[in-house]
Amino acid sequence: MTQWARIGNPNRPGILEVITDWPEGKDFGMSPEEEVTCAEEAPPYNKLTEDEKPYALFTDGSRRIVGKHRRWKAAVWSPTQQVAEAAEGEGESSQFAEVKAIQLALDIAEREKWPMLYLYTDSWMVANALWGWLQQWKRSNWQRRGKPIWTAPLWQDMAARLEKLVVKVHHVDAHIPKSQATEEHQNNQQVDQAAKIEVAQIDLDWQHKGELFIARWAHDTSGHQGRDATYRWACDRGVDLSMDAISQVIHQCETCAAIKQAKWVKPLWYGGRWLKYQYGEAWQIDYITLPQSRQGKRYVLTMVEATTGWLETYPVPHATAWNTILGLEKQVLWRHGTPERIESDNRTHFQNNLIDTWAKEHGTEWVYHIPYHAPASGKIERYNGLLKTTLRAMGGGTLKHWDTHLAKATWLVNTRGSAN
């Protein structure tokens, strides 16, 4: 409906701007012989007398995509006769349908030989056109900037009919609470229902599948985020999706299921050896190997805080003792404080003189265990798998360009399952 339309960029006018970019008012400086008879403003429906109400009609129009086609429907509702009349077609907009509804109302008035017609519409575009814009369009020979105005033949037909019939128009506010709805608003709802396009179940299924396809694309491309985050990501890119469609896609997403399964592990502090430590005092660390990035980096130092499961990451070209120290200082010491205990496997990039010296200087107990030994290193291995799964999801099923996704993947691992 046009009452929901918004004025767009002045350099890129939409359909409303094409019609409404005319001076307002009833006096456009034309001579009497040039003037076109325009509709007057009608009173609210409940102000009509019982003799006037039989000549009142409510109008509306709608448009809907059905299958691969765009269909429109124009409808007219008679409150006194409790009868609706409609016309349908393909390939036009809802604004076109609203104008056709006015034409349909004029057809009824002429056919029944009414002395006058009271029109009720919730379209400001239609109401303003009948109140005064027809005069300006007539003066401009039904053109704007040298081109015919939108649906010029329809407006010309209406202008000719207004010469022979007294027409009064009232704009109905369609957006009010039900508790405040008057008889006028109830009749407007009746014509709104009459203008709705019925769609077969097969077409609804087709539309739903199309929305699910787009929702799946948005969820995958945004990095397998949650429902609200995926919705915001889609809105920022002009994609209109329902929360139900996004929820269904997330529920069926195998990648999200794998991430959740990896996330639902007992925390590192589940066990006696972590109970005595406060936040930031105990860590497990490891390296994961990834495809070489454009910057020549192939490894990521992963560091998991024992009391919360918080993950820190640090990409490096080589898994060395020096890079281990750099990663610990930048991601752990400078952010969380000096650790009292660090656990790792006993490979050479962890067990060497450089690491021993650094640990003694910082008063850190460095504990070694056998690589891939589940009881000792199971938690860090789980987080490594979770990180790789997230990176693969953000890379469209591969670990290509993992370096561009590492920061966000780390954030997703740390925030997945939270309220946001």
Coordinates of C-alpha atoms in Angstrom, one line a residue:
M1 CA 0.0 0.0 0.0
T2 CA 1.2 3.5 -0.8
Q3 CA 0.7 4.7 2.8
W4 CA 3.7 2.5 3.6
A5 CA 5.9 3.9 0.8
R6 CA 8.8 6.1 1.8
I7 CA 10.2 9.1 -0.1
G8 CA 13.4 7.9 -1.7
N9 CA 16.6 9.5 -2.9
P10 CA 15.8 12.7 -4.8
N11 CA 18.2 11.7 -7.6
R12 CA 16.4 8.3 -7.9
P13 CA 12.7 9.0 -7.6
G14 CA 10.3 6.1 -7.0
I15 CA 6.7 5.8 -8.2
L16 CA 5.3 8.1 -5.5
E17 CA 7.8 10.9 -6.4
V18 CA 6.9 10.6 -10.1
I19 CA 3.3 11.3 -9.2
T20 CA 3.6 13.6 -6.3
D21 CA 6.2 16.0 -7.5
W22 CA 3.6 18.6 -8.2
P23 CA 2.5 21.8 -6.4
E24 CA -0.2 21.2 -3.8
G25 CA -3.4 23.1 -3.5
K26 CA -6.5 23.6 -5.6
D27 CA -5.6 26.9 -7.4
F28 CA -2.8 26.3 -10.0
G29 CA -3.3 29.7 -11.8
M30 CA -5.4 28.3 -14.6
S31 CA -8.1 30.1 -16.4
P32 CA -11.7 28.9 -15.8
E33 CA -11.9 27.3 -19.2
E34 CA -8.7 25.3 -18.5
E35 CA -9.7 24.0 -15.1
V36 CA -10.7 20.4 -14.5
T37 CA -13.4 19.5 -12.1
C38 CA -11.8 17.8 -9.1
A39 CA -13.3 15.9 -6.2
E40 CA -14.2 17.6 -3.0
E41 CA -13.3 16.3 0.4
A42 CA -15.9 14.0 1.8
P43 CA -16.8 13.8 5.5
P44 CA -16.0 10.7 7.6
Y45 CA -18.3 7.8 6.9
N46 CA -20.1 8.1 10.2
K47 CA -21.0 11.7 9.4
L48 CA -22.9 10.8 6.3
T49 CA -26.7 10.8 6.5
E50 CA -28.7 7.6 5.9
D51 CA -29.7 9.0 2.5
E52 CA -26.0 9.5 1.6
K53 CA -24.5 6.2 2.8
P54 CA -25.9 4.1 -0.2
Y55 CA -23.6 6.2 -2.5
A56 CA -20.5 5.5 -0.4
L57 CA -17.8 3.0 -1.7
F58 CA -14.6 1.9 -0.1
T59 CA -11.7 1.1 -2.5
D60 CA -8.3 -0.7 -2.3
G61 CA -5.8 -2.5 -4.4
S62 CA -3.0 -5.0 -3.9
R63 CA -0.2 -6.8 -5.7
R64 CA 1.5 -10.1 -5.1
I65 CA 4.0 -12.4 -6.7
V66 CA 2.3 -15.7 -7.6
G67 CA 4.7 -18.3 -9.0
K68 CA 6.7 -16.4 -11.5
H69 CA 4.1 -13.7 -12.2
R70 CA 3.2 -10.4 -10.6
R71 CA -0.6 -10.1 -10.1
W72 CA -2.7 -7.2 -9.0
K73 CA -6.3 -6.9 -7.7
A74 CA -8.6 -3.9 -7.4
A75 CA -11.6 -4.1 -5.1
V76 CA -14.7 -1.9 -4.2
W77 CA -16.8 -2.5 -1.1
S78 CA -20.4 -1.2 -0.5
P79 CA -21.2 -0.9 3.2
T80 CA -24.9 -0.7 2.7
Q81 CA -25.2 -3.6 0.3
Q82 CA -22.4 -5.6 2.0
V83 CA -21.1 -6.5 -1.5
A84 CA -17.6 -6.4 -3.0
E85 CA -16.7 -6.1 -6.6
A86 CA -13.2 -6.7 -7.9
A87 CA -11.0 -6.7 -11.0
E88 CA -7.7 -8.6 -11.5
G89 CA -4.7 -8.6 -13.9
E90 CA -1.0 -9.2 -14.2
G91 CA 2.2 -7.2 -14.6
E92 CA 1.3 -4.0 -12.6
S93 CA 1.9 -2.5 -9.2
S94 CA -0.3 -2.1 -6.1
Q95 CA -0.5 1.6 -6.9
F96 CA -1.9 0.8 -10.3
A97 CA -4.5 -1.5 -8.6
E98 CA -5.6 1.3 -6.3
V99 CA -6.2 3.6 -9.3
K100 CA -8.1 0.8 -11.0
A101 CA -10.2 0.5 -7.9
I102 CA -11.3 4.1 -8.3
Q103 CA -12.1 3.5 -11.9
L104 CA -14.1 0.5 -10.9
A105 CA -16.1 2.6 -8.3
L106 CA -16.9 5.2 -11.1
D107 CA -18.1 2.3 -13.3
I108 CA -20.5 1.3 -10.5
A109 CA -21.8 4.8 -9.9
E110 CA -22.4 5.4 -13.6
R111 CA -24.0 2.0 -14.1
E112 CA -26.4 2.5 -11.2
K113 CA -27.0 6.2 -12.3
W114 CA -26.0 7.6 -8.9
P115 CA -26.4 11.4 -8.4
M116 CA -23.1 11.5 -6.4
L117 CA -20.3 9.2 -5.2
Y118 CA -18.5 9.2 -1.8
L119 CA -15.1 7.5 -2.2
Y120 CA -13.1 6.2 0.8
T121 CA -9.5 5.2 0.3
D122 CA -6.4 4.6 2.5
S123 CA -4.1 5.8 -0.3
W124 CA -2.8 9.3 0.0
M125 CA -1.7 9.2 -3.6
V126 CA -5.2 8.5 -4.9
A127 CA -6.8 11.0 -2.6
N128 CA -4.4 13.9 -3.5
A129 CA -4.8 13.1 -7.2
L130 CA -8.6 13.4 -7.0
W131 CA -8.5 16.5 -4.7
G132 CA -6.3 18.6 -7.0
W133 CA -3.4 17.1 -8.9
L134 CA -5.7 16.3 -11.9
Q135 CA -5.8 20.1 -12.6
Q136 CA -2.0 20.4 -12.8
W137 CA -1.7 17.3 -15.0
K138 CA -4.4 18.6 -17.3
R139 CA -2.6 22.0 -17.6
S140 CA 0.7 20.1 -18.4
N141 CA -1.1 18.1 -21.1
W142 CA -0.7 15.0 -19.0
Q143 CA 3.1 15.2 -19.2
R144 CA 6.0 15.7 -16.8
R145 CA 9.3 16.8 -18.1
G146 CA 8.2 16.0 -21.6
K147 CA 7.1 12.5 -20.8
P148 CA 3.6 11.1 -20.2
I149 CA 2.7 10.9 -16.5
W150 CA 2.3 7.4 -15.0
T151 CA -0.9 5.7 -16.1
A152 CA -2.0 8.8 -18.0
P153 CA -4.9 7.1 -19.8
L154 CA -6.5 6.1 -16.4
W155 CA -6.2 9.7 -15.0
Q156 CA -7.6 11.2 -18.2
D157 CA -10.5 8.8 -18.1
M158 CA -11.2 9.8 -14.4
A159 CA -10.9 13.5 -15.2
A160 CA -13.6 13.2 -17.9
R161 CA -15.9 11.3 -15.6
L162 CA -15.6 13.9 -12.9
E163 CA -17.1 16.4 -15.3
K164 CA -20.3 14.4 -15.2
L165 CA -20.5 13.1 -11.6
V166 CA -20.2 14.8 -8.2
V167 CA -17.4 12.9 -6.4
K168 CA -16.2 13.5 -2.9
V169 CA -13.1 11.7 -1.5
H170 CA -12.1 10.9 2.1
H171 CA -8.8 9.5 3.2
V172 CA -9.0 6.7 5.8
D173 CA -6.3 6.1 8.3
A174 CA -5.6 2.4 8.0
H175 CA -3.2 2.1 10.8
I176 CA -4.9 2.5 14.2
P177 CA -5.4 0.1 17.1
K178 CA -8.4 -2.3 16.8
S179 CA -9.7 -0.9 20.1
Q180 CA -10.1 2.5 18.4
A181 CA -11.5 1.3 15.1
T182 CA -14.8 2.9 14.0
E183 CA -17.3 1.8 11.4
E184 CA -15.2 3.5 8.8
H185 CA -12.1 1.5 9.7
Q186 CA -14.1 -1.7 9.8
N187 CA -15.4 -1.1 6.2
N188 CA -11.8 -0.3 5.1
Q189 CA -10.8 -3.7 6.5
Q190 CA -13.5 -5.3 4.5
V191 CA -12.3 -3.8 1.2
D192 CA -8.7 -4.7 2.2
Q193 CA -9.8 -8.3 2.5
A194 CA -11.6 -8.2 -0.8
A195 CA -8.5 -6.8 -2.5
K196 CA -6.3 -9.7 -1.2
I197 CA -5.1 -12.1 -3.8
E198 CA -5.8 -15.7 -3.1
V199 CA -2.8 -18.0 -3.6
A200 CA -2.8 -21.7 -4.1
Q201 CA -0.9 -23.8 -1.6
I202 CA 1.5 -24.9 -4.3
D203 CA 2.4 -21.2 -4.9
L204 CA 2.8 -20.6 -1.2
D205 CA 5.1 -23.6 -1.0
W206 CA 7.2 -22.2 -3.9
Q207 CA 7.5 -18.8 -2.2
H208 CA 8.5 -20.4 1.1
K209 CA 11.2 -22.5 -0.6
G210 CA 12.5 -19.4 -2.3
E211 CA 12.7 -17.6 1.1
L212 CA 14.5 -20.5 2.6
F213 CA 17.0 -20.5 -0.2
I214 CA 17.8 -16.9 0.4
A215 CA 17.9 -17.4 4.2
R216 CA 20.3 -20.2 3.8
W217 CA 22.5 -18.1 1.6
A218 CA 22.4 -15.2 4.2
H219 CA 23.2 -17.6 7.1
D220 CA 26.1 -19.2 5.3
T221 CA 27.6 -16.0 3.9
S222 CA 27.3 -14.2 7.3
G223 CA 29.4 -16.9 9.0
H224 CA 26.8 -19.1 10.5
Q225 CA 25.7 -16.6 13.1
G226 CA 22.6 -16.8 15.3
R227 CA 19.0 -15.8 14.2
D228 CA 19.1 -12.2 15.3
A229 CA 22.6 -11.6 13.9
T230 CA 21.7 -13.2 10.6
Y231 CA 18.6 -11.1 10.4
R232 CA 20.5 -7.9 11.0
W233 CA 23.1 -8.9 8.4
A234 CA 20.4 -9.5 5.8
C235 CA 18.6 -6.2 6.6
D236 CA 21.9 -4.3 6.3
R237 CA 22.1 -5.6 2.7
G238 CA 18.5 -4.9 1.8
V239 CA 17.3 -8.5 2.1
D240 CA 13.9 -9.0 3.7
L241 CA 13.7 -12.3 5.6
S242 CA 11.3 -13.6 8.3
M243 CA 12.6 -14.8 11.6
D244 CA 10.8 -18.1 11.1
A245 CA 12.7 -18.8 7.8
I246 CA 16.1 -18.0 9.5
S247 CA 15.2 -20.1 12.5
Q248 CA 14.3 -23.1 10.2
V249 CA 17.6 -22.7 8.3
I250 CA 19.7 -22.6 11.4
H251 CA 17.8 -25.6 12.9
Q252 CA 18.6 -27.6 9.7
C253 CA 22.2 -26.3 9.3
E254 CA 24.7 -29.2 9.6
T255 CA 27.6 -26.8 10.2
C256 CA 25.9 -25.2 13.2
A257 CA 25.1 -28.6 14.5
A258 CA 28.8 -29.5 14.4
I259 CA 29.8 -26.3 16.1
K260 CA 27.2 -26.8 18.8
Q261 CA 28.3 -30.4 19.4
A262 CA 31.9 -29.2 19.7
K263 CA 30.8 -26.4 22.0
W264 CA 28.9 -28.7 24.4
V265 CA 32.0 -30.1 26.1
K266 CA 32.8 -30.1 29.7
P267 CA 34.7 -26.9 30.6
L268 CA 38.5 -27.1 31.2
W269 CA 37.9 -26.4 34.8
Y270 CA 35.7 -29.5 35.2
G271 CA 38.1 -31.4 37.4
G272 CA 40.1 -31.0 40.6
R273 CA 43.3 -29.6 39.1
W274 CA 41.7 -26.4 38.0
L275 CA 39.6 -25.6 41.1
K276 CA 42.4 -23.6 42.8
Y277 CA 42.9 -21.2 39.9
Q278 CA 41.3 -17.8 39.3
Y279 CA 40.5 -16.3 35.9
G280 CA 43.6 -15.9 33.6
E281 CA 45.9 -18.0 35.8
A282 CA 45.8 -21.3 33.9
W283 CA 45.9 -22.0 30.2
Q284 CA 46.2 -24.8 27.7
I285 CA 48.0 -24.0 24.4
D286 CA 48.6 -25.7 21.1
Y287 CA 49.2 -25.1 17.4
I288 CA 46.9 -25.9 14.5
T289 CA 48.1 -26.2 10.9
L290 CA 46.2 -24.5 8.0
P291 CA 46.8 -23.7 4.3
Q292 CA 49.5 -21.1 3.8
S293 CA 48.1 -17.6 3.6
R294 CA 49.2 -14.8 1.2
Q295 CA 51.3 -13.5 4.1
G296 CA 53.0 -16.9 4.4
K297 CA 51.3 -17.9 7.7
R298 CA 50.5 -21.6 8.1
Y299 CA 50.0 -22.0 11.9
V300 CA 47.7 -20.6 14.5
L301 CA 48.7 -20.7 18.2
T302 CA 45.5 -21.5 20.1
M303 CA 45.3 -20.6 23.8
V304 CA 42.3 -21.6 26.0
E305 CA 41.7 -20.1 29.5
A306 CA 41.1 -22.9 31.9
T307 CA 38.4 -21.4 34.2
T308 CA 36.1 -20.1 31.4
G309 CA 37.1 -21.7 28.2
W310 CA 37.9 -18.3 26.6
L311 CA 39.9 -18.7 23.3
E312 CA 42.8 -16.6 22.1
T313 CA 44.5 -17.1 18.7
Y314 CA 47.7 -15.9 17.2
P315 CA 48.7 -16.6 13.5
V316 CA 52.4 -17.3 12.7
P317 CA 54.4 -18.5 9.7
H318 CA 56.3 -21.1 11.7
A319 CA 55.5 -23.0 15.0
T320 CA 58.6 -22.0 17.0
A321 CA 59.4 -21.3 20.6
W322 CA 59.9 -17.6 19.8
N323 CA 56.5 -17.3 18.1
T324 CA 55.0 -19.1 21.1
I325 CA 56.4 -16.5 23.5
L326 CA 55.3 -13.7 21.2
G327 CA 51.7 -15.1 21.1
L328 CA 51.6 -15.6 24.8
E329 CA 52.8 -12.1 25.6
K330 CA 50.5 -10.4 23.1
Q331 CA 47.3 -12.4 23.6
V332 CA 47.6 -13.6 27.2
L333 CA 50.0 -11.6 29.4
W334 CA 49.0 -8.2 28.0
R335 CA 45.2 -9.0 28.1
H336 CA 44.7 -11.4 31.0
G337 CA 47.7 -11.1 33.2
T338 CA 50.7 -13.5 33.9
P339 CA 49.6 -17.1 34.0
E340 CA 50.6 -19.3 36.9
R341 CA 50.2 -22.5 34.9
I342 CA 50.5 -23.4 31.2
E343 CA 49.8 -26.8 29.7
S344 CA 51.0 -28.0 26.3
D345 CA 52.4 -31.0 24.5
N346 CA 56.1 -31.8 24.6
R347 CA 57.0 -31.0 21.0
T348 CA 60.1 -28.9 20.4
H349 CA 58.3 -25.5 19.9
F350 CA 57.1 -25.9 23.5
Q351 CA 59.8 -27.9 25.3
N352 CA 63.2 -26.2 24.9
N353 CA 65.6 -23.9 26.7
L354 CA 64.0 -20.7 25.5
I355 CA 60.6 -21.6 26.8
D356 CA 62.1 -22.9 30.1
T357 CA 63.9 -19.6 30.6
W358 CA 60.8 -17.5 29.8
A359 CA 58.6 -19.6 32.2
K360 CA 61.1 -19.2 35.1
E361 CA 61.4 -15.4 34.5
H362 CA 57.6 -15.1 34.8
G363 CA 57.1 -17.5 37.6
T364 CA 54.9 -19.8 35.4
E365 CA 54.6 -23.5 35.9
W366 CA 54.8 -25.2 32.5
V367 CA 53.4 -28.7 32.4
Y368 CA 53.9 -31.0 29.5
H369 CA 51.8 -33.9 28.3
I370 CA 51.9 -36.4 25.4
P371 CA 50.6 -34.9 22.1
Y372 CA 46.9 -35.9 21.3
H373 CA 46.6 -37.5 24.8
A374 CA 42.8 -37.1 25.4
P375 CA 42.8 -37.0 29.2
A376 CA 45.4 -34.2 29.3
S377 CA 44.8 -32.3 26.1
G378 CA 41.3 -33.2 25.1
K379 CA 39.8 -29.8 25.8
I380 CA 42.3 -27.8 23.7
E381 CA 41.9 -30.4 20.9
R382 CA 38.1 -29.8 21.0
Y383 CA 38.5 -26.1 20.7
N384 CA 41.0 -26.6 17.8
G385 CA 38.3 -28.6 16.0
L386 CA 35.7 -26.0 16.8
L387 CA 37.8 -23.2 15.4
K388 CA 38.6 -25.1 12.2
T389 CA 34.9 -25.9 11.8
T390 CA 34.0 -22.3 12.1
L391 CA 36.7 -21.2 9.7
R392 CA 35.6 -23.7 7.2
A393 CA 32.0 -22.5 7.5
M394 CA 33.0 -18.9 7.0
G395 CA 35.1 -19.9 4.0
G396 CA 32.2 -21.5 2.1
G397 CA 33.2 -25.1 3.0
T398 CA 37.0 -24.6 2.7
L399 CA 39.9 -23.2 4.8
K400 CA 40.9 -20.9 2.0
H401 CA 41.4 -17.3 3.1
W402 CA 41.2 -18.4 6.7
D403 CA 43.4 -15.5 7.8
T404 CA 40.7 -13.0 6.9
H405 CA 38.2 -14.9 9.0
L406 CA 40.3 -15.7 12.0
A407 CA 39.4 -12.8 14.2
K408 CA 35.6 -13.2 13.7
A409 CA 35.8 -17.0 13.9
T410 CA 37.5 -16.6 17.3
W411 CA 34.8 -14.2 18.4
L412 CA 32.1 -16.7 17.2
V413 CA 33.7 -19.5 19.2
N414 CA 33.7 -17.3 22.3
T415 CA 30.2 -16.0 22.0
R416 CA 28.3 -18.9 20.4
G417 CA 25.6 -20.1 22.8
S418 CA 25.3 -16.8 24.6
A419 CA 22.1 -14.7 24.8
N420 CA 23.2 -12.8 21.7

